[in-house]
mmCIF file of C-alpha atoms in Angstrom:
data_model
loop_
_atom_site.group_PDB
_atom_site.id
_atom_site.type_symbol
_atom_site.label_atom_id
_atom_site.label_comp_id
_atom_site.label_asym_id
_atom_site.label_seq_id
_atom_site.Cartn_x
_atom_site.Cartn_y
_atom_site.Cartn_z
ATOM 1 C CA UNK Z 1 -123.890 -52.226 -115.911
ATOM 2 C CA UNK Z 2 -122.508 -55.523 -114.550
ATOM 3 C CA UNK Z 3 -123.782 -56.920 -111.254
ATOM 4 C CA UNK Z 4 -121.149 -59.485 -110.129
ATOM 5 C CA UNK Z 5 -121.300 -61.168 -113.500
ATOM 6 C CA UNK Z 6 -124.858 -60.036 -114.242
ATOM 7 C CA UNK Z 7 -125.073 -57.425 -116.982
ATOM 8 C CA UNK Z 8 -128.099 -55.106 -116.988
ATOM 9 C CA UNK Z 9 -128.960 -53.108 -120.084
ATOM 10 C CA UNK Z 10 -131.817 -50.593 -120.084
ATOM 11 C CA UNK Z 11 -132.366 -48.666 -123.323
ATOM 12 C CA UNK Z 12 -134.984 -45.944 -123.632
ATOM 13 C CA UNK Z 13 -135.976 -43.489 -126.331
ATOM 14 C CA UNK Z 14 -134.048 -40.563 -124.835
ATOM 15 C CA UNK Z 15 -130.862 -42.321 -123.656
ATOM 16 C CA UNK Z 16 -128.095 -40.370 -125.287
ATOM 17 C CA UNK Z 17 -124.886 -41.707 -123.704
ATOM 18 C CA UNK Z 18 -123.600 -44.533 -121.545
ATOM 19 C CA UNK Z 19 -126.418 -46.854 -122.619
ATOM 20 C CA UNK Z 20 -127.440 -48.286 -125.969
ATOM 21 C CA UNK Z 21 -130.156 -46.511 -127.987
ATOM 22 C CA UNK Z 22 -132.523 -48.862 -129.759
ATOM 23 C CA UNK Z 23 -134.587 -47.548 -132.681
ATOM 24 C CA UNK Z 24 -138.287 -48.025 -132.104
ATOM 25 C CA UNK Z 25 -141.050 -47.988 -134.676
ATOM 26 C CA UNK Z 26 -142.380 -44.593 -135.874
ATOM 27 C CA UNK Z 27 -145.092 -43.335 -133.539
ATOM 28 C CA UNK Z 28 -147.816 -40.763 -133.875
ATOM 29 C CA UNK Z 29 -146.751 -37.546 -132.159
ATOM 30 C CA UNK Z 30 -148.902 -34.636 -131.046
ATOM 31 C CA UNK Z 31 -151.613 -35.369 -133.571
ATOM 32 C CA UNK Z 32 -149.278 -34.108 -136.291
ATOM 33 C CA UNK Z 33 -148.430 -37.271 -138.230
ATOM 34 C CA UNK Z 34 -145.595 -39.761 -137.858
ATOM 35 C CA UNK Z 35 -142.286 -39.229 -136.080
ATOM 36 C CA UNK Z 36 -139.217 -41.384 -136.675
ATOM 37 C CA UNK Z 37 -137.892 -42.181 -133.204
ATOM 38 C CA UNK Z 38 -134.556 -43.291 -134.653
ATOM 39 C CA UNK Z 39 -134.030 -39.763 -136.016
ATOM 40 C CA UNK Z 40 -135.762 -37.823 -133.236
ATOM 41 C CA UNK Z 41 -135.652 -39.926 -130.030
ATOM 42 C CA UNK Z 42 -136.527 -37.021 -127.726
ATOM 43 C CA UNK Z 43 -140.097 -36.819 -129.028
ATOM 44 C CA UNK Z 44 -142.486 -37.709 -126.204
ATOM 45 C CA UNK Z 45 -144.385 -40.178 -128.393
ATOM 46 C CA UNK Z 46 -141.379 -42.475 -128.837
ATOM 47 C CA UNK Z 47 -141.664 -45.825 -127.115
ATOM 48 C CA UNK Z 48 -139.557 -47.278 -124.346
ATOM 49 C CA UNK Z 49 -137.461 -50.350 -125.131
ATOM 50 C CA UNK Z 50 -135.765 -52.586 -122.591
ATOM 51 C CA UNK Z 51 -133.306 -55.187 -123.831
ATOM 52 C CA UNK Z 52 -130.792 -57.756 -122.701
ATOM 53 C CA UNK Z 53 -127.319 -57.958 -124.246
ATOM 54 C CA UNK Z 54 -127.305 -60.223 -127.262
ATOM 55 C CA UNK Z 55 -131.104 -60.313 -127.542
ATOM 56 C CA UNK Z 56 -133.569 -58.034 -129.274
ATOM 57 C CA UNK Z 57 -135.665 -55.886 -126.992
ATOM 58 C CA UNK Z 58 -139.435 -55.782 -127.197
ATOM 59 C CA UNK Z 59 -141.006 -52.389 -127.812
ATOM 60 C CA UNK Z 60 -143.953 -51.300 -125.715
ATOM 61 C CA UNK Z 61 -146.039 -48.178 -125.352
ATOM 62 C CA UNK Z 62 -146.039 -46.191 -122.133
ATOM 63 C CA UNK Z 63 -149.508 -47.482 -121.333
ATOM 64 C CA UNK Z 64 -148.408 -51.090 -120.824
ATOM 65 C CA UNK Z 65 -145.642 -53.221 -119.332
ATOM 66 C CA UNK Z 66 -142.279 -53.650 -120.998
ATOM 67 C CA UNK Z 67 -141.016 -57.180 -121.691
ATOM 68 C CA UNK Z 68 -137.500 -58.602 -121.792
ATOM 69 C CA UNK Z 69 -136.088 -61.873 -123.092
ATOM 70 C CA UNK Z 70 -134.431 -64.631 -121.080
ATOM 71 C CA UNK Z 71 -131.226 -66.390 -122.221
ATOM 72 C CA UNK Z 72 -133.329 -68.804 -124.309
ATOM 73 C CA UNK Z 73 -134.971 -65.899 -126.152
ATOM 74 C CA UNK Z 74 -138.399 -66.304 -124.561
ATOM 75 C CA UNK Z 75 -140.345 -63.139 -123.700
ATOM 76 C CA UNK Z 76 -140.555 -62.643 -119.925
ATOM 77 C CA UNK Z 77 -141.420 -59.687 -117.647
ATOM 78 C CA UNK Z 78 -138.578 -57.257 -117.001
ATOM 79 C CA UNK Z 79 -139.691 -57.117 -113.380
ATOM 80 C CA UNK Z 80 -141.890 -59.219 -111.099
ATOM 81 C CA UNK Z 81 -143.345 -57.839 -107.852
ATOM 82 C CA UNK Z 82 -141.530 -59.427 -104.950
ATOM 83 C CA UNK Z 83 -138.725 -60.769 -107.164
ATOM 84 C CA UNK Z 84 -137.244 -57.581 -108.622
ATOM 85 C CA UNK Z 85 -135.653 -56.964 -112.028
ATOM 86 C CA UNK Z 86 -134.390 -59.435 -114.604
ATOM 87 C CA UNK Z 87 -130.660 -59.867 -115.205
ATOM 88 C CA UNK Z 88 -129.221 -61.211 -118.459
ATOM 89 C CA UNK Z 89 -128.483 -64.505 -116.654
ATOM 90 C CA UNK Z 90 -132.265 -65.070 -116.539
ATOM 91 C CA UNK Z 91 -132.499 -64.518 -112.776
ATOM 92 C CA UNK Z 92 -134.338 -61.784 -110.893
ATOM 93 C CA UNK Z 93 -132.689 -59.445 -108.395
ATOM 94 C CA UNK Z 94 -134.750 -57.854 -105.618
ATOM 95 C CA UNK Z 95 -133.409 -55.120 -103.357
ATOM 96 C CA UNK Z 96 -131.518 -53.204 -102.259
ATOM 97 C CA UNK Z 97 -131.009 -53.996 -98.568
ATOM 98 C CA UNK Z 98 -128.249 -52.220 -96.671
ATOM 99 C CA UNK Z 99 -128.186 -54.663 -93.768
ATOM 100 C CA UNK Z 100 -126.566 -58.066 -94.077
ATOM 101 C CA UNK Z 101 -129.091 -60.912 -94.058
ATOM 102 C CA UNK Z 102 -129.079 -63.147 -90.997
ATOM 103 C CA UNK Z 103 -126.117 -65.513 -91.045
ATOM 104 C CA UNK Z 104 -124.110 -63.577 -93.654
ATOM 105 C CA UNK Z 105 -121.070 -61.477 -92.743
ATOM 106 C CA UNK Z 106 -120.950 -57.718 -93.417
ATOM 107 C CA UNK Z 107 -119.191 -56.780 -96.656
ATOM 108 C CA UNK Z 108 -116.487 -54.117 -97.065
ATOM 109 C CA UNK Z 109 -117.157 -50.848 -98.840
ATOM 110 C CA UNK Z 110 -120.417 -49.216 -99.916
ATOM 111 C CA UNK Z 111 -123.002 -51.432 -101.544
ATOM 112 C CA UNK Z 112 -126.200 -53.361 -100.945
ATOM 113 C CA UNK Z 113 -127.611 -56.857 -100.738
ATOM 114 C CA UNK Z 114 -129.947 -58.198 -103.448
ATOM 115 C CA UNK Z 115 -132.008 -61.368 -103.328
ATOM 116 C CA UNK Z 116 -131.341 -63.404 -106.458
ATOM 117 C CA UNK Z 117 -133.909 -65.988 -107.595
ATOM 118 C CA UNK Z 118 -134.107 -68.298 -110.593
ATOM 119 C CA UNK Z 119 -136.867 -70.638 -111.752
ATOM 120 C CA UNK Z 120 -135.021 -71.943 -114.819
ATOM 121 C CA UNK Z 121 -131.563 -73.554 -115.141
ATOM 122 C CA UNK Z 122 -129.623 -70.420 -116.099
ATOM 123 C CA UNK Z 123 -126.414 -71.225 -114.253
ATOM 124 C CA UNK Z 124 -126.971 -71.583 -110.517
ATOM 125 C CA UNK Z 125 -130.647 -72.227 -109.780
ATOM 126 C CA UNK Z 126 -132.575 -71.522 -106.595
ATOM 127 C CA UNK Z 127 -132.515 -68.353 -104.525
ATOM 128 C CA UNK Z 128 -129.863 -66.674 -102.387
ATOM 129 C CA UNK Z 129 -128.591 -63.273 -101.222
ATOM 130 C CA UNK Z 130 -125.885 -61.557 -103.268
ATOM 131 C CA UNK Z 131 -123.765 -58.528 -102.341
ATOM 132 C CA UNK Z 132 -123.422 -55.869 -105.069
ATOM 133 C CA UNK Z 133 -120.944 -52.988 -104.540
ATOM 134 C CA UNK Z 134 -122.190 -49.473 -105.279
ATOM 135 C CA UNK Z 135 -119.747 -49.145 -108.160
ATOM 136 C CA UNK Z 136 -121.641 -51.890 -109.959
ATOM 137 C CA UNK Z 137 -125.157 -50.582 -109.294
ATOM 138 C CA UNK Z 138 -127.315 -48.569 -111.671
ATOM 139 C CA UNK Z 139 -127.044 -44.797 -111.140
ATOM 140 C CA UNK Z 140 -129.997 -42.457 -110.562
ATOM 141 C CA UNK Z 141 -129.031 -40.621 -113.759
ATOM 142 C CA UNK Z 142 -129.432 -43.822 -115.788
ATOM 143 C CA UNK Z 143 -132.830 -44.558 -114.259
ATOM 144 C CA UNK Z 144 -133.845 -40.912 -114.836
ATOM 145 C CA UNK Z 145 -133.432 -41.413 -118.592
ATOM 146 C CA UNK Z 146 -135.918 -44.262 -118.471
ATOM 147 C CA UNK Z 147 -138.354 -42.193 -116.393
ATOM 148 C CA UNK Z 148 -138.133 -39.350 -118.915
ATOM 149 C CA UNK Z 149 -138.797 -41.792 -121.751
ATOM 150 C CA UNK Z 150 -142.002 -42.891 -120.001
ATOM 151 C CA UNK Z 151 -143.417 -39.374 -119.858
ATOM 152 C CA UNK Z 152 -146.637 -39.016 -121.832
ATOM 153 C CA UNK Z 153 -147.111 -35.356 -122.691
ATOM 154 C CA UNK Z 154 -150.604 -34.162 -123.614
ATOM 155 C CA UNK Z 155 -151.428 -33.405 -127.229
ATOM 156 C CA UNK Z 156 -151.369 -29.673 -127.852
ATOM 157 C CA UNK Z 157 -154.805 -28.203 -128.638
ATOM 158 C CA UNK Z 158 -154.991 -24.548 -129.645
ATOM 159 C CA UNK Z 159 -158.116 -22.372 -129.534
ATOM 160 C CA UNK Z 160 -158.723 -19.030 -131.225
ATOM 161 C CA UNK Z 161 -161.262 -16.260 -131.199
ATOM 162 C CA UNK Z 162 -162.833 -15.905 -133.695
ATOM 163 C CA UNK Z 163 -162.977 -19.726 -133.435
ATOM 164 C CA UNK Z 164 -161.144 -21.973 -135.869
ATOM 165 C CA UNK Z 165 -164.467 -22.938 -137.466
ATOM 166 C CA UNK Z 166 -165.034 -19.289 -138.454
ATOM 167 C CA UNK Z 167 -163.040 -16.786 -140.481
ATOM 168 C CA UNK Z 168 -160.579 -14.354 -138.917
ATOM 169 C CA UNK Z 169 -160.983 -10.679 -139.798
ATOM 170 C CA UNK Z 170 -158.126 -8.513 -141.007
ATOM 171 C CA UNK Z 171 -157.177 -5.752 -138.532
ATOM 172 C CA UNK Z 172 -159.328 -7.348 -135.791
ATOM 173 C CA UNK Z 173 -157.260 -9.033 -133.018
ATOM 174 C CA UNK Z 174 -157.201 -12.833 -133.000
ATOM 175 C CA UNK Z 175 -156.965 -14.419 -129.551
ATOM 176 C CA UNK Z 176 -154.799 -17.519 -129.129
ATOM 177 C CA UNK Z 177 -154.578 -19.937 -126.196
ATOM 178 C CA UNK Z 178 -153.827 -23.578 -125.359
ATOM 179 C CA UNK Z 179 -156.557 -25.741 -123.886
ATOM 180 C CA UNK Z 180 -156.049 -26.357 -120.168
ATOM 181 C CA UNK Z 181 -155.549 -30.087 -120.818
ATOM 182 C CA UNK Z 182 -152.484 -29.165 -122.908
ATOM 183 C CA UNK Z 183 -150.924 -27.315 -119.986
ATOM 184 C CA UNK Z 184 -150.886 -29.882 -117.167
ATOM 185 C CA UNK Z 185 -147.604 -31.016 -115.595
ATOM 186 C CA UNK Z 186 -146.910 -34.714 -116.169
ATOM 187 C CA UNK Z 187 -144.816 -37.195 -114.155
ATOM 188 C CA UNK Z 188 -143.529 -40.727 -114.677
ATOM 189 C CA UNK Z 189 -141.545 -43.049 -112.401
ATOM 190 C CA UNK Z 190 -139.019 -45.725 -113.322
ATOM 191 C CA UNK Z 191 -137.445 -48.303 -110.997
ATOM 192 C CA UNK Z 192 -134.386 -50.338 -111.937
ATOM 193 C CA UNK Z 193 -132.525 -52.625 -109.546
ATOM 194 C CA UNK Z 194 -134.133 -50.973 -106.548
ATOM 195 C CA UNK Z 195 -133.344 -47.404 -107.692
ATOM 196 C CA UNK Z 196 -136.546 -45.379 -108.185
ATOM 197 C CA UNK Z 197 -136.607 -42.007 -109.978
ATOM 198 C CA UNK Z 198 -139.523 -39.728 -110.880
ATOM 199 C CA UNK Z 199 -139.324 -37.361 -113.851
ATOM 200 C CA UNK Z 200 -141.676 -34.379 -114.140
ATOM 201 C CA UNK Z 201 -142.354 -32.227 -117.199
ATOM 202 C CA UNK Z 202 -143.779 -28.715 -116.676
ATOM 203 C CA UNK Z 203 -144.867 -26.388 -119.500
ATOM 204 C CA UNK Z 204 -142.582 -23.365 -119.801
ATOM 205 C CA UNK Z 205 -144.015 -21.311 -122.661
ATOM 206 C CA UNK Z 206 -146.270 -21.298 -125.706
ATOM 207 C CA UNK Z 207 -144.971 -19.910 -128.984
ATOM 208 C CA UNK Z 208 -147.004 -19.449 -132.142
ATOM 209 C CA UNK Z 209 -145.766 -18.896 -135.683
ATOM 210 C CA UNK Z 210 -148.715 -17.176 -137.338
ATOM 211 C CA UNK Z 211 -147.936 -18.021 -140.967
ATOM 212 C CA UNK Z 212 -147.693 -14.391 -142.098
ATOM 213 C CA UNK Z 213 -144.131 -13.898 -140.861
ATOM 214 C CA UNK Z 214 -144.905 -13.077 -137.232
ATOM 215 C CA UNK Z 215 -143.934 -15.045 -134.113
ATOM 216 C CA UNK Z 216 -145.876 -14.718 -130.866
ATOM 217 C CA UNK Z 217 -144.383 -15.559 -127.468
ATOM 218 C CA UNK Z 218 -147.315 -16.030 -125.102
ATOM 219 C CA UNK Z 219 -147.539 -15.442 -121.398
ATOM 220 C CA UNK Z 220 -148.326 -18.869 -119.996
ATOM 221 C CA UNK Z 221 -150.967 -20.755 -121.948
ATOM 222 C CA UNK Z 222 -152.686 -17.583 -123.153
ATOM 223 C CA UNK Z 223 -156.015 -16.149 -122.055
ATOM 224 C CA UNK Z 224 -159.293 -17.745 -123.215
ATOM 225 C CA UNK Z 225 -161.745 -15.301 -124.758
ATOM 226 C CA UNK Z 226 -165.176 -15.054 -123.108
ATOM 227 C CA UNK Z 227 -168.427 -13.498 -124.435
ATOM 228 C CA UNK Z 228 -168.209 -10.790 -121.771
ATOM 229 C CA UNK Z 229 -165.208 -9.303 -123.593
ATOM 230 C CA UNK Z 230 -165.436 -6.905 -126.526
ATOM 231 C CA UNK Z 231 -164.923 -8.714 -129.860
ATOM 232 C CA UNK Z 232 -162.400 -6.080 -130.920
ATOM 233 C CA UNK Z 233 -160.348 -6.233 -127.702
ATOM 234 C CA UNK Z 234 -156.810 -7.588 -127.935
ATOM 235 C CA UNK Z 235 -155.667 -10.546 -125.877
ATOM 236 C CA UNK Z 236 -153.600 -9.492 -122.847
ATOM 237 C CA UNK Z 237 -151.312 -12.512 -123.101
ATOM 238 C CA UNK Z 238 -151.374 -14.257 -126.497
ATOM 239 C CA UNK Z 239 -152.769 -12.816 -129.699
ATOM 240 C CA UNK Z 240 -152.080 -11.577 -133.217
ATOM 241 C CA UNK Z 241 -153.668 -9.178 -135.690
ATOM 242 C CA UNK Z 242 -153.635 -10.204 -139.338
ATOM 243 C CA UNK Z 243 -153.375 -7.350 -141.841
ATOM 244 C CA UNK Z 244 -153.934 -9.214 -145.113
ATOM 245 C CA UNK Z 245 -156.638 -11.586 -146.288
ATOM 246 C CA UNK Z 246 -155.535 -15.127 -147.062
ATOM 247 C CA UNK Z 247 -155.086 -18.627 -145.706
ATOM 248 C CA UNK Z 248 -152.436 -19.027 -143.012
ATOM 249 C CA UNK Z 249 -150.993 -21.974 -141.093
ATOM 250 C CA UNK Z 250 -150.567 -21.378 -137.382
ATOM 251 C CA UNK Z 251 -147.868 -23.542 -135.781
ATOM 252 C CA UNK Z 252 -147.968 -23.648 -131.986
ATOM 253 C CA UNK Z 253 -145.244 -25.173 -129.809
ATOM 254 C CA UNK Z 254 -145.112 -25.764 -126.055
ATOM 255 C CA UNK Z 255 -141.679 -26.167 -124.451
ATOM 256 C CA UNK Z 256 -141.553 -28.446 -121.410
ATOM 257 C CA UNK Z 257 -138.884 -28.189 -118.705
ATOM 258 C CA UNK Z 258 -138.020 -31.666 -117.404
ATOM 259 C CA UNK Z 259 -136.528 -32.410 -113.985
ATOM 260 C CA UNK Z 260 -136.057 -35.626 -112.029
ATOM 261 C CA UNK Z 261 -135.575 -36.654 -108.414
ATOM 262 C CA UNK Z 262 -134.904 -39.933 -106.656
ATOM 263 C CA UNK Z 263 -132.376 -42.058 -104.772
ATOM 264 C CA UNK Z 264 -131.052 -38.981 -102.998
ATOM 265 C CA UNK Z 265 -130.219 -37.173 -106.242
ATOM 266 C CA UNK Z 266 -131.874 -34.754 -108.651
ATOM 267 C CA UNK Z 267 -131.226 -33.132 -111.983
ATOM 268 C CA UNK Z 268 -132.609 -31.845 -115.266
ATOM 269 C CA UNK Z 269 -132.557 -33.047 -118.866
ATOM 270 C CA UNK Z 270 -132.961 -31.173 -122.177
ATOM 271 C CA UNK Z 271 -136.422 -29.716 -122.690
ATOM 272 C CA UNK Z 272 -139.126 -31.539 -124.647
ATOM 273 C CA UNK Z 273 -141.657 -29.965 -127.019
ATOM 274 C CA UNK Z 274 -145.151 -30.638 -128.294
ATOM 275 C CA UNK Z 275 -146.484 -28.949 -131.421
ATOM 276 C CA UNK Z 276 -149.569 -28.651 -133.570
ATOM 277 C CA UNK Z 277 -150.573 -26.781 -136.718
ATOM 278 C CA UNK Z 278 -153.964 -25.375 -137.729
ATOM 279 C CA UNK Z 279 -155.135 -23.393 -140.750
ATOM 280 C CA UNK Z 280 -157.048 -20.121 -140.461
ATOM 281 C CA UNK Z 281 -158.734 -18.100 -143.188
ATOM 282 C CA UNK Z 282 -158.523 -14.306 -142.937
ATOM 283 C CA UNK Z 283 -160.959 -12.044 -144.794
ATOM 284 C CA UNK Z 284 -161.488 -8.309 -145.108
ATOM 285 C CA UNK Z 285 -164.336 -6.916 -143.020
ATOM 286 C CA UNK Z 286 -166.390 -5.926 -146.073
ATOM 287 C CA UNK Z 287 -166.277 -9.523 -147.301
ATOM 288 C CA UNK Z 288 -168.450 -10.506 -144.334
ATOM 289 C CA UNK Z 289 -171.091 -8.009 -145.416
ATOM 290 C CA UNK Z 290 -171.199 -8.982 -149.092
#
């Protein structure tokens, strides 16, 4: 996006079109090993990268600030409170303001005023107001991609009854459920050139591949088993009964619906997922007696 000669470039892990996608380093995802963000950029563990045209961006995790580079290649903040966001000319742009500053004439067409400031000799130094037409401003959809990239989804933790530390029993129902911490909605906000957007991920469903050829679609996060329930009772919302002894890998996946809102607009993006795998050992009932 070019702002009256100032080109802004924001690249994030889930930007699919209209903006450049920068490959970040592999990151640990969902406690299940490494994920290559270049091959699978929609994974929630991928990092956010902000870059300037002609300069390499600096990767950063969602827990810390993201840095940019000025025209000399030095690492500088992408934004500074009170000064706004960095442009590729090395100046910061703060705004928007719909009203013309005192002493400046109104401008034709839709747009906004930004306060441009420079502390290094990148072209014109000093500080002054600059009019930027709407056609040259960042769109809410572009900022939404950055907000989605900043989402930190919780690691999926699955519980069973009998517990994972014990053996499952053939023909006795196994209860399955996701820990409550794995089922919390998560939000993240991004602001670029005065446009602020918040993305929210909400868990839609839990699905479990049981390793013996069955697939379980749970109602919500499943129902935790409690000692007041009969050990042979079946789960009302998420369970499976193994019929053969053996060792099985359970693979659980939560699908997250993602929506965004901000700057007078709203929308959705493709769903995200978190997954985990655990191993259970199933025995015949008589094996527990022997």
